[in-house]
C-alpha positions as MATLAB code, in Angstrom:
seq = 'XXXXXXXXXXXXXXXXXXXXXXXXXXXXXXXXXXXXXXXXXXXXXXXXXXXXXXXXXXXXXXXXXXXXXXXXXXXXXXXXXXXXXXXXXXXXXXXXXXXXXXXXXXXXXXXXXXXXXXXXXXXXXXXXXXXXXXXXXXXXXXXXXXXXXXXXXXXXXXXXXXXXXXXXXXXXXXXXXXXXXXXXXXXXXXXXXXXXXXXXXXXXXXXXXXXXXXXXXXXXXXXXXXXXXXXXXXXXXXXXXXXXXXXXXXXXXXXXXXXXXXXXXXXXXXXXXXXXXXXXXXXXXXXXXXXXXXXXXXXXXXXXXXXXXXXXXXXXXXXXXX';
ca = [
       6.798   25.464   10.248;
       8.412   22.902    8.603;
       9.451   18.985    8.658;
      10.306   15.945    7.034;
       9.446   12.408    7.039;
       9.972    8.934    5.774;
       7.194    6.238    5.314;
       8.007    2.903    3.654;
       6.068    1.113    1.028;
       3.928   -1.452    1.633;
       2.528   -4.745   -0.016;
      -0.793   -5.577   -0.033;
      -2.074   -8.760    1.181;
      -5.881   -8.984    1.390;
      -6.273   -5.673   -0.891;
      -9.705   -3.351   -1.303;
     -11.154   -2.407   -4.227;
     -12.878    0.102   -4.742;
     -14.809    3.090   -2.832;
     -17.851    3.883   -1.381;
     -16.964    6.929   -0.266;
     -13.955    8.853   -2.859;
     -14.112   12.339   -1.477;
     -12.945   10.771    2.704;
     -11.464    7.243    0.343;
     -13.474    5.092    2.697;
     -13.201    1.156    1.205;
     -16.078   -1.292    1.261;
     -13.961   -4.139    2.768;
     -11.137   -4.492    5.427;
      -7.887   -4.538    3.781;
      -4.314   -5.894    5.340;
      -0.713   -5.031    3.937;
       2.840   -5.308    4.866;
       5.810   -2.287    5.177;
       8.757   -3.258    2.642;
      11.708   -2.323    4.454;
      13.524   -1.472    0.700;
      11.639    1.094   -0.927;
      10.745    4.418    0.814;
       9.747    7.976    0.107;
      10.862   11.217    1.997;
       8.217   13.878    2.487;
       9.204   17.477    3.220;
       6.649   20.010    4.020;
       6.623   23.569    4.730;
       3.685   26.047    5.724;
       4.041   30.154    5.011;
       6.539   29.404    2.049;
       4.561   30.350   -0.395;
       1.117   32.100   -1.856;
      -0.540   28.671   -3.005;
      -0.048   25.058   -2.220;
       3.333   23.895   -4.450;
       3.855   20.004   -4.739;
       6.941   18.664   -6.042;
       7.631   14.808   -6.624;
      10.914   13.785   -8.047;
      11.482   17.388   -8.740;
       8.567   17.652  -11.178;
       5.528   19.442   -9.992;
       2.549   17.793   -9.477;
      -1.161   19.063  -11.335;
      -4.449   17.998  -11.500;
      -6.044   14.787   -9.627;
      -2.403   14.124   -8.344;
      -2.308   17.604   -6.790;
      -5.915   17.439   -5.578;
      -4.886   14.909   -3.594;
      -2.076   15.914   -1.733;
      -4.083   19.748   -0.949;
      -7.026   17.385    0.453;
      -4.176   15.966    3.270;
      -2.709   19.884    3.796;
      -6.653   20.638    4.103;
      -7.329   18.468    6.602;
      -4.062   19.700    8.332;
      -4.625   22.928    8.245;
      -8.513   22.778    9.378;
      -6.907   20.562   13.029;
      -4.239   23.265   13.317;
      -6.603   26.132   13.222;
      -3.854   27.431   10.520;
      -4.527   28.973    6.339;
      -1.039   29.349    5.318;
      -0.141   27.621    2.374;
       2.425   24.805    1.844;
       5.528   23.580    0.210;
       5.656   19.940   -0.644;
       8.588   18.374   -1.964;
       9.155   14.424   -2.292;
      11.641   11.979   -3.556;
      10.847    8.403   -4.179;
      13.957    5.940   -3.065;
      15.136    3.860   -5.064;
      13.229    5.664   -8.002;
      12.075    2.662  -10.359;
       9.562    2.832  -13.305;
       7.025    0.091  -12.379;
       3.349   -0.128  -11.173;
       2.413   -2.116   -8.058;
       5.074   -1.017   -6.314;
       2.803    0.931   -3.355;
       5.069    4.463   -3.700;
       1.202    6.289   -3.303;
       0.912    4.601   -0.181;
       4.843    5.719    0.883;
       3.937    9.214   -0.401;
       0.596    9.811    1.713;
       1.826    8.579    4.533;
       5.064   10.792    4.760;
       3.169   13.782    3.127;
       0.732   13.390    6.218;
       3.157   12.604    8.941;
       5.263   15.664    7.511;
       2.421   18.025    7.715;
       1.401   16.810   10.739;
       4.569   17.740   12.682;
       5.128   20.948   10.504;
       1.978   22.553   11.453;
       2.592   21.730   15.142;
      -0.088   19.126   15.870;
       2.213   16.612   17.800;
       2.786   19.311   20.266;
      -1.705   19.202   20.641;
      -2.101   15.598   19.738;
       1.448   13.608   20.763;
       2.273   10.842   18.355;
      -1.251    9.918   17.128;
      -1.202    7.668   14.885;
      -4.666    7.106   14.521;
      -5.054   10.560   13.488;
      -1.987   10.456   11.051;
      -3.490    7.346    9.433;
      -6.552    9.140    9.024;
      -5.327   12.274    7.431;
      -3.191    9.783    5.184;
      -5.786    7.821    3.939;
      -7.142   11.450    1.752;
      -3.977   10.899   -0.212;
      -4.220    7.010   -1.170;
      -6.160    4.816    0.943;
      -3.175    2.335    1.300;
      -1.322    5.088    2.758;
      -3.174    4.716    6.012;
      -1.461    1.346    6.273;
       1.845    2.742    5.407;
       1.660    4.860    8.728;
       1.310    2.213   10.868;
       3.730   -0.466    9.496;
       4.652   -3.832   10.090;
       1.714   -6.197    9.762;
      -1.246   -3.566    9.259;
      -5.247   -3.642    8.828;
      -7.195   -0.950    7.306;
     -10.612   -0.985    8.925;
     -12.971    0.284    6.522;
     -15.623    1.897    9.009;
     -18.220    4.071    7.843;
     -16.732    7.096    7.959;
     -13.698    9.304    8.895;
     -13.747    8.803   12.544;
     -13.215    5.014   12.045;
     -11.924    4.257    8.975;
      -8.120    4.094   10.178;
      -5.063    1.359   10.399;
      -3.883   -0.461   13.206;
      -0.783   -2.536   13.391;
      -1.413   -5.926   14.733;
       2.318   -7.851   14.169;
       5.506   -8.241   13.200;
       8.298  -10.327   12.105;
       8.225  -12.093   15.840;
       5.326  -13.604   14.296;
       5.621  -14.263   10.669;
       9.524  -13.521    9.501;
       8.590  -13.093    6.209;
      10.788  -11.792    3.242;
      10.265  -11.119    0.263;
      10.855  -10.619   -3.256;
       9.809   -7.930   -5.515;
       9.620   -8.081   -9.769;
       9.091   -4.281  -10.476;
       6.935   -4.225  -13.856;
       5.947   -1.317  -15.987;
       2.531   -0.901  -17.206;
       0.662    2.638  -17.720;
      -2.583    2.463  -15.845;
      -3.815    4.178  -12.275;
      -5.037    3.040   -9.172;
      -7.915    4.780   -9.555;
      -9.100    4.166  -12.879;
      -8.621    0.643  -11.590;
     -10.675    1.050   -8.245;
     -13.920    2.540  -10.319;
     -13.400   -0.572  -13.206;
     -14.030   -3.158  -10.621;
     -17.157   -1.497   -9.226;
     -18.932   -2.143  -12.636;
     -17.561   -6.309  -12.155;
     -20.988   -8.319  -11.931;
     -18.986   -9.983   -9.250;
     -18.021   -7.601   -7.470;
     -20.431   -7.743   -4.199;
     -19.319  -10.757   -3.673;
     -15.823  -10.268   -3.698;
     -16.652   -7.377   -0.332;
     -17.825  -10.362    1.330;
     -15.033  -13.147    0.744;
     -12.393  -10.095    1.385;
     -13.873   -9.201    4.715;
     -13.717  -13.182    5.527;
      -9.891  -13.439    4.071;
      -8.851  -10.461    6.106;
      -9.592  -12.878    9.441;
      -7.795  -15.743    8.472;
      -5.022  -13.633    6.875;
      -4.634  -11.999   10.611;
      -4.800  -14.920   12.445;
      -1.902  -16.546    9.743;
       0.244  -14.092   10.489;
       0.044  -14.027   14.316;
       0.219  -17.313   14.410;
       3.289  -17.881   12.053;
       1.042  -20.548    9.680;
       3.175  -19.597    6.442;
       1.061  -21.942    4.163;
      -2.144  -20.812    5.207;
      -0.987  -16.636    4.771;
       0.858  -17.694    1.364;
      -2.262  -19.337   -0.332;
      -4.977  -17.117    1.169;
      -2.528  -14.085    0.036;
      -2.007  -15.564   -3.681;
      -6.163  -16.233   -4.027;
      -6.652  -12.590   -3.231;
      -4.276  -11.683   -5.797;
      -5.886  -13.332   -8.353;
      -9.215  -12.719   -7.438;
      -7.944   -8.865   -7.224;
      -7.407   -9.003  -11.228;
     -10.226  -10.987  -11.947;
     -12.735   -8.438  -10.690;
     -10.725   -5.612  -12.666;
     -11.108   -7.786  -15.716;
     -14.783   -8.432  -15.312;
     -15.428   -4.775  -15.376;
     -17.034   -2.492  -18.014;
     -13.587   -2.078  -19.571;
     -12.094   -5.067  -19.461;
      -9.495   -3.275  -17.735;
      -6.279   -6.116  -17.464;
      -3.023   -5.284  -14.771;
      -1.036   -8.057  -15.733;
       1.629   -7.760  -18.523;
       3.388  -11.517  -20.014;
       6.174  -11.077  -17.710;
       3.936  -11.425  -14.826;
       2.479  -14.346  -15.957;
       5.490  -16.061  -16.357;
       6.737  -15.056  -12.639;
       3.759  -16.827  -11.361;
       4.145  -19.426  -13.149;
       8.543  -19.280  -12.075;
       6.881  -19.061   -8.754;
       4.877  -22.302   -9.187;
       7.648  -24.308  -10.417;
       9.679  -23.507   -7.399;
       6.834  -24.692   -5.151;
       6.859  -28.049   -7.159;
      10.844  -28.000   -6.583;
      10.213  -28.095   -3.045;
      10.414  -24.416   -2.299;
       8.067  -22.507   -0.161;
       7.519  -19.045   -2.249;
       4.110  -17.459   -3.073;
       3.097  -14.665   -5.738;
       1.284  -11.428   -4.828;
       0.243   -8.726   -7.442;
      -1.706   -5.430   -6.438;
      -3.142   -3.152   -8.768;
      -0.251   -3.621  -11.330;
       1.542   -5.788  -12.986;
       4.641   -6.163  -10.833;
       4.682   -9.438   -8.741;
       5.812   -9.873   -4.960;
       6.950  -13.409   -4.222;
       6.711  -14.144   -0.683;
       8.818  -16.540    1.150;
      10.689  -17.585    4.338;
      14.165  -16.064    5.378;
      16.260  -19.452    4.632;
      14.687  -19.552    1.437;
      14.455  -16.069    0.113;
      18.076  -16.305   -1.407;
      17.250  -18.976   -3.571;
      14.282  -17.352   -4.917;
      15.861  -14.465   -5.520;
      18.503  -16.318   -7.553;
      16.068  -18.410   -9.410;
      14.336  -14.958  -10.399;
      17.242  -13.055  -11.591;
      18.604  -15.779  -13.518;
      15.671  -15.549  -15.577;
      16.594  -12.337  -16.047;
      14.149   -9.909  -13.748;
      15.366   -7.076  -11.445;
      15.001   -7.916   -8.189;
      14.335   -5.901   -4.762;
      14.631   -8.292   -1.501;
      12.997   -6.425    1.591;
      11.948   -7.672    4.689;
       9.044   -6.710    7.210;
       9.188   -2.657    7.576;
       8.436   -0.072    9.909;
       5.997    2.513   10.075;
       6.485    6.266    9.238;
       8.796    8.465   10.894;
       9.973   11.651   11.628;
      13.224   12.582   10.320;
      13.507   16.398   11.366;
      11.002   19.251   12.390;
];
């Protein structure tokens, strides 16, 4: 009973905050990402190895919340199955960069859950569902439900379990986008994050204008209207922060270097080229362009001296071997 799987990280384009449900991570609001086609994490489970659930990432062993979340995915695999042995979980982050905002959880849940999924024999019951894999992925990190699906994805928020799932709605026939990606260190979690901007006096209002974005986001993109997806993309980014800033805390995501990558990113619009920032719950900034462009930005980016990851539209998770 064992397999292994790949799932690809993903940016976040019209991004949720917050939960109203943390035990099933069910969102107030819509969300909709893209699959990087750079960054990836391999997930290799095995049941009946051992006495107790064992999670490895990166060769260190995982404890506490970070643990509890991976056993709640292995739960919920274990309870379709009809199964109680325990599990083996070992994964490996590729390439392995120190940043934040770089969407690894979502990589990690989603081949952690497709893993499982095949290991304890549920494709041969349920065929490829990916439905159900999003749905057992989302326990892990609620982006990872997006992960699973890939491409051009949106997370419908539902009400509960049975409908709170991904579904991906387009690809790079649509919108070729590339782009590219500033990692940027900070120490802060998603979590800690998702509970700060509950507390923002602003924050109903931001489950309304999200839910609005996320249509005109999906009709961008299947429509190939660059501009429109690029500016409606940039104002959730920034309205992303300001909610986590308005918070009880204070809590702020972005370091100086990210400020001055937007504003890089704005002086290249002024210069005539068509690139637009994105941040998620971090400090590291996505700049989002067009393929005849995307070597140029890349260029002007490193020569002011950032690493730089160029990725295109990815693919959803896969099996590698069960």
């Amino acid at each position: 009973m064992r397999a292994k799987a790949r799932a690809y990280t993903m940016q976040a384009l019209v991004k949720y905050h917050g939960l109203k449900d943390w035990r099933l991570r069910i969102p107030y609001h819509d969300s909709i990402s893209v699959n990087t086609d750079v960054a990836y994490v391999v997930a290799e489970v095995s049941f009946g190895d051992s006495e107790e659930d064992v999670v490895m990432a990166n060769g260190t062993p995982l404890t506490g919340r970070a643990r509890e979340r991976v056993v709640a995915v292995l739960d919920r695999v274990r309870e379709l199955a009809g199964i109680e042995e325990r599990a083996v979980v070992r994964t490996e982050n590729h390439p392995r960069v120190g940043a934040k905002g770089l969407g690894f959880s979502s990589a990690a849940g989603a081949s952690i859950a497709m893993a499982a999924y095949a290991a304890a024999g549920l494709d041969r019951v349920y065929g490829r569902d990916l439905t159900l894999v999003s749905r057992i992925a989302r326990l892990l990190a609620g982006s990872a439900c997006r992960s699973v699906v890939g491409k051009y994805a949106r997370w419908y928020a539902g009400t509960g379990d049975h409908d709170s799932y991904a579904v991906s709605f387009a690809d790079e026939r649509n919108l070729p986008l590339r782009f590219a990606i500033v990692p940027l260190g900070m120490e802060a979690t998603t979590e800690e994050a998702h509970r700060e901007a509950e507390s923002s006096p602003y924050f109903l209002r931001r489950i309304e204008v999200a839910n609005e974005r996320c249509d005109r986001v999906e009709r961008a993109i299947k429509e190939g209207d660059f501009r429109t997806f690029g500016a409606e993309v940039e104002r959730d980014s920034l309205e992303l922060h300001a909610i986590t800033m308005t918070g009880n805390s204070g809590m702020i995501l972005m370091s100086p270097d990210t400020l001055r990558v937007i504003e890089l990113v704005r002086q290249m619009r002024r210069s005539g080229i068509e690139a637009y920032f994105s941040m998620q719950t971090g400090p590291t900034v996505y700049v989002n362009t067009l393929p005849e462009q995307i070597d140029e930005v890349a260029q002007r980016l490193r020569e002011a001296g950032y690493e730089v990851m160029v990725s295109g539209v990815g693919g959803g998770a896969e099996l590698i071997s069960s």
